[in-house]
mmCIF file of C-alpha atoms in Angstrom:
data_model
loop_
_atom_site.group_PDB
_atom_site.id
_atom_site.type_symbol
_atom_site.label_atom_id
_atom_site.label_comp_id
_atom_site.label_asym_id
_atom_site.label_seq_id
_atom_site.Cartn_x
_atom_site.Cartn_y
_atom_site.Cartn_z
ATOM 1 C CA UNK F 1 0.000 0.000 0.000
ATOM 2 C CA UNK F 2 1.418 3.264 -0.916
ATOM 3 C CA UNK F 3 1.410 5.274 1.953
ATOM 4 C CA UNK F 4 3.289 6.707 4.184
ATOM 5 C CA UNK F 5 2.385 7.852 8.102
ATOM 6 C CA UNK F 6 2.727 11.288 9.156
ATOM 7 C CA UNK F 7 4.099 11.848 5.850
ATOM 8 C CA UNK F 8 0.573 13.096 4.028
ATOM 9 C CA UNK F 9 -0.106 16.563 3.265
ATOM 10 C CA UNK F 10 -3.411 18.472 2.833
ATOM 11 C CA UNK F 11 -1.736 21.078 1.023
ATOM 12 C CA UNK F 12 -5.090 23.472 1.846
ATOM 13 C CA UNK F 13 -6.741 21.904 5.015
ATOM 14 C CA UNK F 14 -9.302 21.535 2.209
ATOM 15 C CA UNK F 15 -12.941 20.719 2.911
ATOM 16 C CA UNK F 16 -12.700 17.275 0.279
ATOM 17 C CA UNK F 17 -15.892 18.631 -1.588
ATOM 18 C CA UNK F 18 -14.251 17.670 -4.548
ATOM 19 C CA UNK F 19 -17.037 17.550 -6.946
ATOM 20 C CA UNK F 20 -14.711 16.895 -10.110
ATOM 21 C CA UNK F 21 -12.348 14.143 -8.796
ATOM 22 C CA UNK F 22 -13.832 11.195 -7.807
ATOM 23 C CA UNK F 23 -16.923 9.597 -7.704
ATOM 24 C CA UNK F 24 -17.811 8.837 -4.128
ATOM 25 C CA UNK F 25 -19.314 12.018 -3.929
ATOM 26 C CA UNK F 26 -21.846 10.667 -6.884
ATOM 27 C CA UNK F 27 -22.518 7.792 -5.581
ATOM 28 C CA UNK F 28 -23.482 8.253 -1.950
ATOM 29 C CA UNK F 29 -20.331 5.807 -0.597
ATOM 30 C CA UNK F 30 -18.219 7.805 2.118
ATOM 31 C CA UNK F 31 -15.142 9.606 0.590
ATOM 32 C CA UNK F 32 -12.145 7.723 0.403
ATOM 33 C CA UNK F 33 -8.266 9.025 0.441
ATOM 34 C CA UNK F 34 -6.064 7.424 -2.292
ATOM 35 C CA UNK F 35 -2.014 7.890 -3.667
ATOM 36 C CA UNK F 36 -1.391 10.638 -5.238
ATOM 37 C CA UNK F 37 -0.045 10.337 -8.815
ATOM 38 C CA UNK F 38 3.160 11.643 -9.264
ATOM 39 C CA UNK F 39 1.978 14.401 -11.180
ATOM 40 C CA UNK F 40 -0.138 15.542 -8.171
ATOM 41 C CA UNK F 41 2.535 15.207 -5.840
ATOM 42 C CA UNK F 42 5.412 17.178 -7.800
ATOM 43 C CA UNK F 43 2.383 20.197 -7.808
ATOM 44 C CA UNK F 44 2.125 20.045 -4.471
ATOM 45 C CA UNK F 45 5.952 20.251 -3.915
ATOM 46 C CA UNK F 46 6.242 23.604 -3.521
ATOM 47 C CA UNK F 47 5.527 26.159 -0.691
ATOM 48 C CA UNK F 48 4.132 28.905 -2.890
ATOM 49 C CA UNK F 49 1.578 26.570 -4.262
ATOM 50 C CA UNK F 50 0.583 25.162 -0.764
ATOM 51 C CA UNK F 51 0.093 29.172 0.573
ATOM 52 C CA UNK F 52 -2.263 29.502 -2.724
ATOM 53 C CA UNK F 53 -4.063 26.632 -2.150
ATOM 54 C CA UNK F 54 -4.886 27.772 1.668
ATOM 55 C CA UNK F 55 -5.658 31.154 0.017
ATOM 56 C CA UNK F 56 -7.648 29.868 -2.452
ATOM 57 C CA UNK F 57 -9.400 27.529 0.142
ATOM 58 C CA UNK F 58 -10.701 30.952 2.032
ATOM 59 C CA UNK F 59 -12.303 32.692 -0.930
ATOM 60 C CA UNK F 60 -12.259 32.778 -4.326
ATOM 61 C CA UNK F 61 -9.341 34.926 -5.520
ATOM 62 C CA UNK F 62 -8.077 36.053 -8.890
ATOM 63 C CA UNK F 63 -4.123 35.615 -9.741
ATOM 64 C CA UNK F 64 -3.659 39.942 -9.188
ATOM 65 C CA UNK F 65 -5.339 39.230 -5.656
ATOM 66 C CA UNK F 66 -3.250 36.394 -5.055
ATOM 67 C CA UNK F 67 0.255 37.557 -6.088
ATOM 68 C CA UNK F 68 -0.816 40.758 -4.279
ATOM 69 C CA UNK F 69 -1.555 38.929 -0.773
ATOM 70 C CA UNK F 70 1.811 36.898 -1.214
ATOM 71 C CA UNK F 71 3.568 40.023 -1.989
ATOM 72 C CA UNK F 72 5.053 38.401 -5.026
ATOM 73 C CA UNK F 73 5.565 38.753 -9.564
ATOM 74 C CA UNK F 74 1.983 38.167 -10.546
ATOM 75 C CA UNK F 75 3.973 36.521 -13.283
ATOM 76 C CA UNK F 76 5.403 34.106 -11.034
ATOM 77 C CA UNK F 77 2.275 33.334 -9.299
ATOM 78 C CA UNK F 78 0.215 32.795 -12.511
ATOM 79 C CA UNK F 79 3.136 29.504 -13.349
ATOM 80 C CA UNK F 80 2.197 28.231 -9.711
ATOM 81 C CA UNK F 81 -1.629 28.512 -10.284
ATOM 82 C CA UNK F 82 -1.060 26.753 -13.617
ATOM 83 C CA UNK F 83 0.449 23.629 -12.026
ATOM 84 C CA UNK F 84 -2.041 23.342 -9.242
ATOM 85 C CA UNK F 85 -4.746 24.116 -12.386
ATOM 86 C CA UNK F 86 -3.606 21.482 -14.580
ATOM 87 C CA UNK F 87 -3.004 18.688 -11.051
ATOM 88 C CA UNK F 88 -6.970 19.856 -10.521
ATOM 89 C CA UNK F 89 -6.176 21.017 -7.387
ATOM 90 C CA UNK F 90 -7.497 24.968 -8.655
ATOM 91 C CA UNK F 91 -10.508 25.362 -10.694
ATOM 92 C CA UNK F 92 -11.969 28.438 -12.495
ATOM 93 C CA UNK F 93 -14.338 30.240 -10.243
ATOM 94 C CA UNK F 94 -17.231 31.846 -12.436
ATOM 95 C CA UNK F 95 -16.610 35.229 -13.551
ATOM 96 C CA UNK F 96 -17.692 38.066 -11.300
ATOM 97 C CA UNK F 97 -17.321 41.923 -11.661
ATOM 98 C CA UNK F 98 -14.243 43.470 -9.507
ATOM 99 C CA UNK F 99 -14.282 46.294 -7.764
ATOM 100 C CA UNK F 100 -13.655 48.466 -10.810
ATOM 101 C CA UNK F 101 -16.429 47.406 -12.903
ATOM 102 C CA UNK F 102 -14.093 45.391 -14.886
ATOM 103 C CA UNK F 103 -14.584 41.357 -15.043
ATOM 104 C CA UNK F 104 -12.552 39.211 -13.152
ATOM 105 C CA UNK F 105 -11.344 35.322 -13.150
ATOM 106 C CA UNK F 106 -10.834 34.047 -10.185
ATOM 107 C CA UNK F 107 -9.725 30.625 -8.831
ATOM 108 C CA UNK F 108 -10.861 28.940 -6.082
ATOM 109 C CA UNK F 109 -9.490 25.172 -4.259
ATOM 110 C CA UNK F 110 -11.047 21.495 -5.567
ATOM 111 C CA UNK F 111 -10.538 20.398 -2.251
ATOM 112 C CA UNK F 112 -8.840 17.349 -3.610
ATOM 113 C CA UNK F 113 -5.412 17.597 -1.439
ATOM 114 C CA UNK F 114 -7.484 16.508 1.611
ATOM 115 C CA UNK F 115 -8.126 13.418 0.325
ATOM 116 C CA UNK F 116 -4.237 12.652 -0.876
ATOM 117 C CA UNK F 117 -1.710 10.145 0.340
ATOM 118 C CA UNK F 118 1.440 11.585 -0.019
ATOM 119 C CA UNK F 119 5.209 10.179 -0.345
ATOM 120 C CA UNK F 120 6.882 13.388 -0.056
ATOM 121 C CA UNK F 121 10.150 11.648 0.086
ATOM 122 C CA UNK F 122 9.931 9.923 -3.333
ATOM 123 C CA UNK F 123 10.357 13.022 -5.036
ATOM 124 C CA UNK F 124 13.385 14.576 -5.898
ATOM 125 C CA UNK F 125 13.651 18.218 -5.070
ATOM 126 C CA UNK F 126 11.985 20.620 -7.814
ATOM 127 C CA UNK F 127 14.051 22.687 -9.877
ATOM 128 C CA UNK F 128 13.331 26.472 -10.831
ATOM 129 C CA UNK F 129 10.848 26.918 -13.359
ATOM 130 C CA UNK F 130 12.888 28.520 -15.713
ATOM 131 C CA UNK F 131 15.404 25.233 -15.547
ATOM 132 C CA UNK F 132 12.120 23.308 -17.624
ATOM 133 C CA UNK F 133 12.716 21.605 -21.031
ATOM 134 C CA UNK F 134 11.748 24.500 -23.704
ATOM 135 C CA UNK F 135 8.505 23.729 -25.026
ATOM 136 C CA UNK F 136 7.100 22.400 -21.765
ATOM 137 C CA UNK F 137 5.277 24.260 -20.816
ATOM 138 C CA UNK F 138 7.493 26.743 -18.647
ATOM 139 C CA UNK F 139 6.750 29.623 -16.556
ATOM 140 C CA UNK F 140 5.763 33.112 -17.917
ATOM 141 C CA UNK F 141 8.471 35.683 -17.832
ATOM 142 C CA UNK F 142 9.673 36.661 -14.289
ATOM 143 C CA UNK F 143 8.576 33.009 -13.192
ATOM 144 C CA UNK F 144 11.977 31.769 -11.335
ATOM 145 C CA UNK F 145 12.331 28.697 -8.547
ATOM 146 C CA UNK F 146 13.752 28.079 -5.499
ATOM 147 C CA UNK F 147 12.749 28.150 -1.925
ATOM 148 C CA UNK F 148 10.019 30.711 -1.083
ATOM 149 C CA UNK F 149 12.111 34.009 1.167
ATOM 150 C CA UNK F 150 8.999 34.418 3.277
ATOM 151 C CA UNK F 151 9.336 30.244 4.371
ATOM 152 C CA UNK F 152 12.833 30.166 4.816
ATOM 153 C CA UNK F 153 15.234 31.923 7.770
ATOM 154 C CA UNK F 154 18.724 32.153 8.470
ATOM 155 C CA UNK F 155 19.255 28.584 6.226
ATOM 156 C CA UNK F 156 21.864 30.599 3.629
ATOM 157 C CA UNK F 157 19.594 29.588 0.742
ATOM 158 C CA UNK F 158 18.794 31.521 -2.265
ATOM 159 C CA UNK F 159 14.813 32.448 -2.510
ATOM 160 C CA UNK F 160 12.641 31.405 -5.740
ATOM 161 C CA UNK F 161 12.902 34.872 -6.814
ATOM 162 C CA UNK F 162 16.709 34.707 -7.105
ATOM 163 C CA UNK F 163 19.421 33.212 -10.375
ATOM 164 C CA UNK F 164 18.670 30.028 -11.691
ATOM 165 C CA UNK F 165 21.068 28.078 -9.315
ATOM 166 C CA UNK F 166 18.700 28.631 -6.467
ATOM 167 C CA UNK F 167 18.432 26.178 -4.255
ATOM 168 C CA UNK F 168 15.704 23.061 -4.780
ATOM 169 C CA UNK F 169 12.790 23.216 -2.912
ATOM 170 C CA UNK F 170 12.423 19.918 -0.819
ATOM 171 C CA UNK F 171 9.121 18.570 -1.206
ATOM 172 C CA UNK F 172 9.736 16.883 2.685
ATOM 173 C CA UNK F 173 9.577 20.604 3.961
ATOM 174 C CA UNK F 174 7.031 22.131 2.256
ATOM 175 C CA UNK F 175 3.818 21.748 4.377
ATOM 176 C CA UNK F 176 6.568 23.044 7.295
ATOM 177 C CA UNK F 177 7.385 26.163 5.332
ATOM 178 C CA UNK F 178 4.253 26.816 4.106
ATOM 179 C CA UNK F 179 2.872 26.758 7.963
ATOM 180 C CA UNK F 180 5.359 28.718 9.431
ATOM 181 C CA UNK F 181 4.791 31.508 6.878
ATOM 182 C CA UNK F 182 0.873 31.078 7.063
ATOM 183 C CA UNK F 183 1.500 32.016 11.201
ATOM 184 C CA UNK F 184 3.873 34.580 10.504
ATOM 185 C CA UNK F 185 1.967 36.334 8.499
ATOM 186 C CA UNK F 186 -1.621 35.845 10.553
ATOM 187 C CA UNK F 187 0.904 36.964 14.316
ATOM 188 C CA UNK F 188 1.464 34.970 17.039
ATOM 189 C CA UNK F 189 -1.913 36.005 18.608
ATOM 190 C CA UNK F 190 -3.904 33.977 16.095
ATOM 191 C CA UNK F 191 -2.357 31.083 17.980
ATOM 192 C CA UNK F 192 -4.983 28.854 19.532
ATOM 193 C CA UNK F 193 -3.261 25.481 20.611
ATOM 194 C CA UNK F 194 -0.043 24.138 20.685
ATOM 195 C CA UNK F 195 1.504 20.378 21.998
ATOM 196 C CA UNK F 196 4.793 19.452 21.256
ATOM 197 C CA UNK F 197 5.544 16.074 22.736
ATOM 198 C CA UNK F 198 8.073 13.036 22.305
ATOM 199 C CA UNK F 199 6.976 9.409 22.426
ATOM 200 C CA UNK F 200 8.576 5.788 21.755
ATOM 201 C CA UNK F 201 6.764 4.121 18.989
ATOM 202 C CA UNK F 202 6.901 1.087 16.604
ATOM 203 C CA UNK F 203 6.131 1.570 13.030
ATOM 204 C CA UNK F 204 2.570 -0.435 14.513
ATOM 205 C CA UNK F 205 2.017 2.547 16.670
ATOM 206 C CA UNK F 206 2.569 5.105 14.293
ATOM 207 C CA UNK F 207 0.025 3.792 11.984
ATOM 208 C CA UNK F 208 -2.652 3.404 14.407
ATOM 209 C CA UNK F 209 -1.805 7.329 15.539
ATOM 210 C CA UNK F 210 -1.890 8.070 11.839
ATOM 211 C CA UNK F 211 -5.915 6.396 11.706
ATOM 212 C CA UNK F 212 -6.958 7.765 14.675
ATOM 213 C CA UNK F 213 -5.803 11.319 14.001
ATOM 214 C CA UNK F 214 -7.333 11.209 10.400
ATOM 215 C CA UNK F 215 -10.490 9.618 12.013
ATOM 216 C CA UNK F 216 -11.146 12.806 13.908
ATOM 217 C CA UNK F 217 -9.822 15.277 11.365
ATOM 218 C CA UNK F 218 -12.030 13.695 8.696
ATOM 219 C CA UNK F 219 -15.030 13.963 10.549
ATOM 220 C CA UNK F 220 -14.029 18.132 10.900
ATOM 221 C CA UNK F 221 -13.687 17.996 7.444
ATOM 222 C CA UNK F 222 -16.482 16.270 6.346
ATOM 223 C CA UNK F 223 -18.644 18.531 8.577
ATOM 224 C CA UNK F 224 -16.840 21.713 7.976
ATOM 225 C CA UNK F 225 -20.157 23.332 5.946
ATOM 226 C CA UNK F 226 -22.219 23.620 8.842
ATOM 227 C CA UNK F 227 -19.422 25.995 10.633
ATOM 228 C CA UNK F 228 -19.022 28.355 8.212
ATOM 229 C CA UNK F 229 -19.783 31.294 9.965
ATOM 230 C CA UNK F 230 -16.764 30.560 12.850
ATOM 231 C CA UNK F 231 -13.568 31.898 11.760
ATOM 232 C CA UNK F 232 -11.065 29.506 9.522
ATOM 233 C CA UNK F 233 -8.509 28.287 11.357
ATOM 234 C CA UNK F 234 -4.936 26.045 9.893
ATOM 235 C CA UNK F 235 -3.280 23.987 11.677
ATOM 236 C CA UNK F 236 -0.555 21.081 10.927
ATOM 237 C CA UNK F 237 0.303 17.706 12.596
ATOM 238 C CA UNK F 238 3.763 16.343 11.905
ATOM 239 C CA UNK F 239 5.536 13.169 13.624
ATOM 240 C CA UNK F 240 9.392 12.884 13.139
ATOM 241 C CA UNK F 241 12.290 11.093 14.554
ATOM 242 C CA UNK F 242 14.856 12.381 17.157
ATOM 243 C CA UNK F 243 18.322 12.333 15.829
ATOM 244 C CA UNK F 244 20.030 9.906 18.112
#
């Protein structure tokens, strides 16, 4: 079975009404989480696209609006949206009328990461945009790669926006990154709960904390519609081991 404990990754904490990917929703049978393909998982590995996905998870939000809230080349954003487009993890919103009269496109979240196993460590880190075979598909002009400056502190490594060389995101740290900037930016009051802990466990135990974690989380999930007027909160659950 391909999965992996403590190693998944709800890139959006998405509320898995999927309507376009899968048919459990169709069908009345309870959703149920499955592999990701490699194509899914290489558009998940990267923390730009995980912070559009939670943004795009809130409300609907056109590429301007996003590349404006991540402070970033719309140019550069519009390449991320595109891989998270074509992985089905974004879908077109209907058009609405902006603010200026003028007609806008926004995007909004599948809610398919929810429901996504995920090996992060099968997959090699990702390489700039711009390093992409021509003619497949690259990144717009200004796109670039590399790990995202608002994710990463004091590690000496060059940001996405920097030369070609930059530094490989690794897809292991990207639900970390993406967190840490998500708190940053909402302040260290929007903090509601926090347990940091250290346990001995056998790959047995693991996997039953994995199932009875997800157990609860689903039924949040799966429920999430009927809180919609109660503030959205993010959160993130990771187990590793303790260097020796």
């Amino acid at each position: 079975m391909d999965r992996t404990p403590f190693r998944r990754y709800r890139g959006a904490m998405d509320d898995g009404h999927d309507k376009d990917h899968g048919s459990e929703e169709t069908s009345g049978s309870p959703r149920r989480r499955r592999p990701a393909t490699m194509r899914e998982a290489k558009a998940l590995a990267h923390p730009l696209r995980a912070r559009i996905l939670r943004l795009c998870h809130q409300r609907d939000l056109t590429n301007k609006q996003l590349a404006d809230r991540l402070e970033r080349d719309p140019g550069t954003v519009l390449y991320h949206v595109r891989r998270l487009l074509a992985a089905g993890f974004l879908e077109q919103a209907p058009v609405r009328t902006g603010e200026t009269g003028a007609l806008e496109k926004p995007y909004r979240s599948t809610g398919l990461s929810w429901w996504l196993d995920n090996s992060f460590g099968l997959l090699s880190p990702e390489p700039a945009p711009d390093a992409e075979p021509a003619g497949a598909g690259g990144p717009p002009p200004g796109a670039t790669g590399g790990i995202d400056p608002a994710t990463t502190t004091g590690t000496g490594t060059d940001a996405p926006d920097g030369p070609p060389d930059a530094t490989p995101v690794d897809p292991t740290l990207v639900p970390l990154e993406a967190f840490a900037a998500e708190l940053r930016e909402a302040g260290p009051r929007s903090l509601r709960g926090f347990t940091r802990f250290a346990l001995h466990l056998s790959p047995e135990d693991i996997a039953e904390l994995d199932r009875r974690i997800l157990a609860v989380l689903d039924e949040y999930v799966e429920t999430d519609d009927q809180r919609r007027e109660h503030p959205l909160h993010g959160g993130i659950i990771a187990l590793h081991r303790l260097a020796e």
